[in-house]
Amino acid sequence: MDRLRCGVIGVGWQGGGHLANLQADPRCELTAICDLNEALLAERAAAFGVPHTFTDFRQLIACEAVDAVIVVIPDHLHREPAMAVLEAGKHLLLEKPLAVTVDDAEAIAATARSAPGTFMLNLSNRFMHAFAAGKAALEAGQYGAVKYVWCRLANRLEVPTTRLPWLQHSHLAHWIGIHRLDIARWYIGSEVRRVRAVERRGVLAAQGFDTADFVQATLEFDNGAVVNLEANWILPAGWPSLVDSRFYCLCERGVIDVDRTRSELSMAGESFDLNTPGAGPVHGRAAGFTVEAHRHFVDCCFSGATPLVGAADGLALAKALCAVVESCRLDGEVIELS
Ligand SMILES: NC(=O)c1ccc[n+]([C@@H]2O[C@H](COP(=O)([O-])OP(=O)(O)OC[C@H]3O[C@@H](n4cnc5c(N)ncnc54)[C@H](O)[C@@H]3O)[C@@H](O)[C@H]2O)c1
């Protein structure tokens, strides 16, 4: 195989980023896209010069000109296309989360275990320089074991109100909480045993969105480590970045503190923008963590190596985050994971 022929199912917000990453990689050829939204499909096909377009994902998966598929449709719809790609023996890059129910997550993970193709879950934050450097220091034994992590990921209000028409089918724990819990679990190297979480509604409910404003969870791991995880998506328009991202990891002999909100770059015009770096081209060349995640997937497709984030990670995270959602539903009842 000299070039990886790729198809993308779902070309919305995040799907658009995947199209750009594919186009920037000389090892890849963007051969097919699929979306239910025909106007968007036509617009993307014209913008990226894609020869094959489909509204039925089964047709894209069956297309002879496709070796690898990127699935980028809403969180609660991942099961069917993901399993179809794996069953067709093609390579799969699946957007996070693996699924929003344990049943769906187990089904995808079981299929991935016996599938011949490469499978990667796109938890792209593992490819941010700071988080990768922290992991390398932990692996080198520099700071000893992780004792606890406090972390937050938040979005400005415009994300749930203008960008996610399907938000009531997912949960902000699956939408953004997953990114920080993934890093915490990766650093801790153990599995979640017990969860207690609460959420509150108000700001979004008043605007007609049937979803929580924030969630706060405490997750205890088998090895004794503890994670305090916060997620919210009601940051005001004046917050100077689309995200607020904090991560404080206390170890036996050190601290790893990643503050991605206070970035190195600030720009001000009519408004002040902290412009969280990490994505976007450098001198016209694709760069940043999303590009690194994509390159890693393509590397693994060519070499046969196992990607850094697999179905087992996705399943463990789905179990923990479904427990978070369930504990919220029960107003803070403790959930034990088997
Ligand atoms: N890794 C990250 O940091 C990151 C960031 C944003 C989104 N995501 C994930 O990407 C996925 C998509 O999110 P988004 O923000 O792009 O959503 P979006 O609503 O902007 O786009 C989803 C697209 O999928 C299409 N679609 C829905 N059902 C379909 C089907 N059955 N067949 C074909 N097309 C279908 C919709 O028409 C839409 O264009 C979600 O799982 C989300 O969690 C990941």
Coordinates of C-alpha atoms and ligand atoms in Angstrom, one line a residue:
M1 CA 0.0 0.0 0.0
D2 CA 1.6 3.3 -1.0
R3 CA -1.2 5.6 0.0
L4 CA -4.0 5.2 2.5
R5 CA -7.3 5.8 0.8
C6 CA -9.6 7.4 3.4
G7 CA -13.3 8.0 3.9
V8 CA -14.9 10.2 6.5
I9 CA -18.4 9.6 7.9
G10 CA -19.8 12.8 9.3
V11 CA -18.3 16.1 7.9
G12 CA -19.7 18.6 10.5
W13 CA -17.6 20.6 13.0
Q14 CA -15.0 18.0 13.9
G15 CA -15.3 16.1 10.6
G16 CA -14.2 19.3 8.8
G17 CA -10.9 19.2 10.8
H18 CA -10.3 15.6 9.8
L19 CA -10.8 16.5 6.2
A20 CA -8.1 19.2 6.5
N21 CA -5.7 16.8 8.3
L22 CA -6.2 14.2 5.6
Q23 CA -5.6 16.6 2.9
A24 CA -2.4 17.8 4.5
D25 CA -0.9 14.3 4.8
P26 CA 0.9 13.2 1.6
R27 CA 0.5 9.5 2.6
C28 CA -3.4 9.9 2.5
E29 CA -5.9 10.3 -0.3
L30 CA -9.3 11.5 0.6
T31 CA -11.5 9.4 -1.6
A32 CA -15.0 9.5 0.0
I33 CA -17.2 11.3 2.4
C34 CA -20.7 10.7 3.9
D35 CA -23.2 12.9 5.6
L36 CA -27.0 13.0 6.0
N37 CA -26.9 16.7 5.4
E38 CA -26.7 16.8 1.6
A39 CA -25.9 20.5 1.3
L40 CA -23.0 20.2 3.7
L41 CA -21.8 17.0 1.9
A42 CA -21.8 18.9 -1.5
E43 CA -20.0 21.9 0.0
R44 CA -17.3 19.7 1.6
A45 CA -16.9 17.6 -1.5
A46 CA -16.3 20.7 -3.6
A47 CA -14.0 22.3 -1.0
F48 CA -11.8 19.2 -0.6
G49 CA -12.2 17.7 -4.2
V50 CA -13.6 14.4 -3.0
P51 CA -14.7 12.0 -5.8
H52 CA -17.2 9.8 -3.9
T53 CA -20.1 11.1 -1.8
F54 CA -22.7 9.1 0.1
T55 CA -25.6 9.7 2.4
D56 CA -25.6 6.1 3.6
F57 CA -22.5 5.2 5.7
R58 CA -22.8 1.5 4.6
Q59 CA -22.1 2.5 1.0
L60 CA -19.0 4.5 2.0
I61 CA -17.7 1.5 4.0
A62 CA -18.3 -0.8 1.0
C63 CA -16.6 1.6 -1.4
E64 CA -13.6 -0.1 -3.0
A65 CA -11.7 3.1 -3.0
V66 CA -11.7 3.2 0.8
D67 CA -9.1 1.5 3.0
A68 CA -9.6 3.5 6.2
V69 CA -12.6 5.2 7.7
I70 CA -12.9 8.1 10.2
V71 CA -16.2 8.1 12.0
V72 CA -17.2 11.6 13.2
I73 CA -20.9 11.5 13.9
P74 CA -22.7 12.3 17.1
D75 CA -21.7 10.5 20.3
H76 CA -24.8 8.3 20.7
L77 CA -24.6 7.0 17.1
H78 CA -21.1 5.5 17.0
R79 CA -22.0 1.8 17.4
E80 CA -23.4 0.9 14.0
P81 CA -20.9 2.6 11.7
A82 CA -17.9 1.6 14.0
M83 CA -18.9 -2.1 14.0
A84 CA -19.6 -2.0 10.3
V85 CA -16.1 -0.6 9.5
L86 CA -14.5 -3.2 11.8
E87 CA -16.5 -6.1 10.3
A88 CA -15.6 -5.0 6.8
G89 CA -11.9 -5.4 7.9
K90 CA -11.0 -1.7 7.2
H91 CA -9.0 0.6 9.5
L92 CA -11.0 2.7 11.8
L93 CA -10.3 6.0 13.5
L94 CA -13.4 6.6 15.8
E95 CA -14.0 10.0 17.4
K96 CA -14.4 10.0 21.1
P97 CA -16.3 8.7 23.1
L98 CA -16.3 5.0 22.2
A99 CA -20.0 5.1 23.1
V100 CA -22.4 6.7 25.6
T101 CA -23.8 3.4 26.9
V102 CA -21.8 0.4 28.4
D103 CA -23.7 -1.9 26.1
D104 CA -22.6 -0.1 22.9
A105 CA -19.1 0.3 24.2
E106 CA -18.8 -3.4 25.0
A107 CA -20.1 -4.4 21.6
I108 CA -17.7 -2.1 19.8
A109 CA -14.7 -3.2 22.0
A110 CA -15.6 -6.9 21.4
T111 CA -15.7 -6.4 17.7
A112 CA -12.4 -4.4 17.7
R113 CA -10.6 -7.2 19.6
S114 CA -11.0 -9.7 16.7
A115 CA -11.0 -7.2 13.8
P116 CA -8.0 -7.3 11.4
G117 CA -7.8 -3.6 10.8
T118 CA -6.2 -0.9 12.9
F119 CA -8.5 0.7 15.5
M120 CA -7.8 4.0 17.2
L121 CA -10.1 6.1 19.4
N122 CA -9.4 9.8 18.8
L123 CA -8.5 11.0 22.3
S124 CA -6.3 13.5 20.7
N125 CA -5.4 15.3 23.9
R126 CA -2.8 12.6 24.5
F127 CA -0.9 14.2 21.6
M128 CA -0.7 17.6 23.2
H129 CA 2.9 18.3 24.0
A130 CA 2.4 19.1 27.7
F131 CA 0.4 15.9 28.4
A132 CA 2.8 13.7 26.4
A133 CA 5.8 15.3 28.3
G134 CA 4.0 14.6 31.7
K135 CA 3.5 11.0 30.7
A136 CA 7.1 10.6 29.7
A137 CA 8.3 12.0 33.1
L138 CA 6.0 9.5 34.9
E139 CA 7.2 6.6 32.8
A140 CA 10.8 7.6 33.6
G141 CA 9.9 7.3 37.3
Q142 CA 10.8 10.9 37.9
Y143 CA 8.0 11.7 40.3
G144 CA 6.8 8.3 41.6
A145 CA 3.2 7.2 41.5
V146 CA 0.2 9.6 41.0
K147 CA -1.7 10.2 44.3
Y148 CA -4.5 12.5 43.0
V149 CA -5.5 14.5 40.0
W150 CA -7.7 17.6 40.0
C151 CA -8.9 18.5 36.5
R152 CA -11.4 20.6 34.6
L153 CA -12.4 21.0 31.0
A154 CA -15.1 23.6 30.1
N155 CA -16.5 25.2 27.1
R156 CA -18.0 28.6 26.4
L157 CA -21.9 28.6 26.3
E158 CA -21.9 29.0 22.5
V159 CA -20.7 25.3 22.2
P160 CA -23.9 23.7 23.5
T161 CA -26.2 26.4 22.3
T162 CA -25.0 26.8 18.7
R163 CA -22.9 23.8 17.8
L164 CA -24.5 20.6 19.1
P165 CA -28.1 19.9 18.0
W166 CA -27.8 16.4 19.4
L167 CA -26.5 17.3 22.9
Q168 CA -29.4 15.9 24.9
H169 CA -28.4 12.4 23.6
S170 CA -25.0 12.7 25.2
H171 CA -23.7 14.3 28.4
L172 CA -21.0 16.8 29.0
A173 CA -19.1 14.1 30.9
H174 CA -18.8 12.2 27.6
W175 CA -18.4 15.3 25.5
I176 CA -15.5 17.0 27.3
G177 CA -15.0 15.3 30.7
I178 CA -13.6 12.3 28.8
H179 CA -10.5 14.2 27.6
R180 CA -9.3 15.0 31.2
L181 CA -10.4 11.6 32.6
D182 CA -8.5 9.9 29.8
I183 CA -5.3 11.7 30.7
A184 CA -5.8 11.1 34.5
R185 CA -6.4 7.4 33.9
W186 CA -3.4 7.2 31.5
Y187 CA -1.2 8.8 34.1
I188 CA -2.5 6.7 37.0
G189 CA -2.3 3.4 35.2
S190 CA -5.2 1.8 37.1
E191 CA -9.0 1.5 36.7
V192 CA -11.9 3.4 38.3
R193 CA -13.5 1.5 41.2
R194 CA -15.9 3.9 42.7
V195 CA -17.7 7.1 41.5
R196 CA -19.7 9.8 43.1
A197 CA -21.0 12.7 41.0
V198 CA -23.4 15.6 41.0
E199 CA -24.7 17.9 38.3
R200 CA -26.9 21.0 38.4
R201 CA -29.2 22.5 35.7
G202 CA -30.3 26.1 35.3
V203 CA -28.6 28.3 32.7
L204 CA -29.0 25.9 29.7
A205 CA -32.5 24.7 30.9
A206 CA -33.7 28.3 30.9
Q207 CA -32.7 28.5 27.2
G208 CA -34.6 25.4 26.3
F209 CA -31.6 22.9 26.4
D210 CA -32.4 19.8 28.4
T211 CA -29.0 19.3 29.9
A212 CA -26.8 20.0 32.9
D213 CA -24.7 23.2 33.2
F214 CA -21.9 21.4 35.1
V215 CA -20.8 18.1 36.6
Q216 CA -18.4 17.5 39.4
A217 CA -17.2 13.9 40.1
T218 CA -14.9 12.1 42.4
L219 CA -13.5 8.9 41.0
E220 CA -11.5 6.4 43.1
F221 CA -9.1 4.0 41.4
D222 CA -8.2 0.4 42.2
N223 CA -4.6 1.5 43.2
G224 CA -5.9 4.2 45.7
A225 CA -5.5 7.2 43.4
V226 CA -8.3 9.7 43.4
V227 CA -9.5 12.0 40.6
N228 CA -11.7 15.1 41.0
L229 CA -13.1 15.9 37.6
E230 CA -15.1 19.0 36.7
A231 CA -16.8 19.8 33.4
N232 CA -19.0 22.7 32.5
W233 CA -20.2 24.3 29.3
I234 CA -21.7 27.7 30.4
L235 CA -18.6 29.9 30.3
P236 CA -19.6 33.4 29.3
A237 CA -18.9 34.9 25.9
G238 CA -16.3 37.2 27.6
W239 CA -14.2 34.1 28.6
P240 CA -11.1 34.7 26.5
S241 CA -10.9 31.2 25.0
L242 CA -13.4 28.6 23.8
V243 CA -12.1 26.2 26.5
D244 CA -10.9 26.3 30.1
S245 CA -8.5 23.5 30.6
R246 CA -6.7 22.7 33.9
F247 CA -4.9 19.6 35.1
Y248 CA -3.1 19.3 38.4
C249 CA -1.5 16.0 39.2
L250 CA 0.1 15.3 42.6
C251 CA 2.6 12.5 42.7
E252 CA 4.7 10.9 45.4
R253 CA 7.7 13.2 44.7
G254 CA 6.4 15.9 42.4
V255 CA 3.6 17.8 40.6
I256 CA 2.6 17.9 37.0
D257 CA 0.6 21.1 36.4
V258 CA -0.8 21.7 32.9
D259 CA -2.7 25.0 32.4
R260 CA -3.8 25.2 28.8
T261 CA -6.0 28.2 29.4
R262 CA -3.3 30.6 30.3
S263 CA -1.5 30.1 27.0
E264 CA 1.6 31.6 25.7
L265 CA -0.4 33.6 23.1
S266 CA -2.7 36.4 23.7
M267 CA -4.2 38.6 21.0
A268 CA -6.5 41.6 21.5
G269 CA -8.6 43.6 19.1
E270 CA -12.2 44.4 19.8
S271 CA -12.1 41.4 22.2
F272 CA -9.3 39.7 24.1
D273 CA -8.5 36.2 22.9
L274 CA -6.1 33.9 24.7
N275 CA -6.1 31.7 21.5
T276 CA -5.2 28.4 23.2
P277 CA -2.4 27.1 20.9
G278 CA -1.9 23.5 19.9
A279 CA -3.8 23.3 16.7
G280 CA -3.6 25.2 13.4
P281 CA -0.9 25.5 10.8
V282 CA 2.6 26.9 11.3
H283 CA 3.9 28.8 8.2
G284 CA 1.3 27.0 6.1
R285 CA 2.2 23.5 7.2
A286 CA -0.4 21.5 9.2
A287 CA 0.7 21.3 12.9
G288 CA -0.6 20.7 16.4
F289 CA -2.1 17.9 18.5
T290 CA -4.9 17.0 16.1
V291 CA -2.5 16.6 13.3
E292 CA -0.2 14.4 15.5
A293 CA -3.1 12.2 16.5
H294 CA -4.0 11.8 12.8
R295 CA -0.4 11.0 11.9
H296 CA -0.2 8.4 14.6
F297 CA -3.2 6.6 13.2
V298 CA -1.8 6.6 9.7
D299 CA 1.6 5.4 11.0
C300 CA -0.2 2.5 12.7
C301 CA -2.2 1.7 9.5
F302 CA 1.1 1.4 7.6
S303 CA 3.2 -0.4 10.2
G304 CA 0.5 -2.6 11.9
A305 CA 1.6 -1.2 15.3
T306 CA -1.1 -0.9 18.0
P307 CA -2.3 2.7 18.4
L308 CA -1.7 4.6 21.7
V309 CA -5.5 4.7 22.4
G310 CA -7.5 1.6 21.8
A311 CA -10.9 0.1 22.4
A312 CA -10.0 -1.2 25.9
D313 CA -9.3 2.4 26.9
G314 CA -12.6 3.5 25.4
L315 CA -14.5 0.8 27.2
A316 CA -12.9 1.6 30.6
L317 CA -13.7 5.3 30.1
A318 CA -17.3 4.6 29.0
K319 CA -17.9 2.5 32.1
A320 CA -16.5 5.2 34.4
L321 CA -18.4 8.0 32.6
C322 CA -21.7 6.1 32.5
A323 CA -21.2 5.7 36.2
V324 CA -20.7 9.4 36.5
V325 CA -24.0 10.1 34.6
E326 CA -25.8 7.5 36.7
S327 CA -24.5 8.9 40.0
C328 CA -25.7 12.4 38.8
R329 CA -29.1 10.9 38.0
L330 CA -29.3 9.5 41.5
D331 CA -28.2 12.9 43.0
G332 CA -24.8 11.8 44.2
E333 CA -25.3 8.2 45.1
V334 CA -22.0 6.2 45.1
I335 CA -21.6 3.8 42.2
E336 CA -19.3 0.8 42.5
L337 CA -17.8 -0.5 39.3
S338 CA -17.3 -4.2 39.1
Ligands
LIG1 N1 -11.6 14.7 19.6 C1 -12.2 15.9 19.9 O1 -11.6 16.8 20.5 C2 -13.5 16.2 19.4 C3 -14.0 17.5 19.2 C4 -15.3 17.7 18.7 C5 -16.1 16.7 18.4 N2 -15.7 15.4 18.7 C6 -16.5 14.2 18.4 O2 -16.8 14.2 17.0 C7 -18.2 13.7 16.8 C8 -18.9 14.7 16.0 O3 -19.0 15.9 16.6 P1 -19.2 17.3 15.8 O4 -19.0 18.3 16.8 O5 -18.5 17.2 14.6 O6 -20.8 17.2 15.5 P2 -21.6 17.9 14.3 O7 -23.0 17.8 14.7 O8 -21.0 19.2 14.0 O9 -21.3 16.9 13.1 C9 -21.9 15.6 13.0 C10 -22.2 15.4 11.5 O10 -22.6 14.0 11.4 C11 -23.7 13.9 10.5 N3 -24.4 12.7 10.7 C12 -25.2 12.4 11.8 N4 -25.7 11.1 11.7 C13 -25.2 10.6 10.6 C14 -25.3 9.3 9.9 N5 -26.0 8.4 10.4 N6 -24.6 9.2 8.7 C15 -23.8 10.2 8.2 N7 -23.7 11.4 8.8 C16 -24.4 11.6 9.9 C17 -24.5 15.2 10.7 O11 -25.3 15.5 9.6 C18 -23.3 16.2 11.0 O12 -22.9 16.9 9.8 C19 -18.8 13.5 18.3 O13 -18.6 12.1 18.6 C20 -17.9 14.4 19.1 O14 -17.8 14.0 20.5 C21 -14.4 15.2 19.1

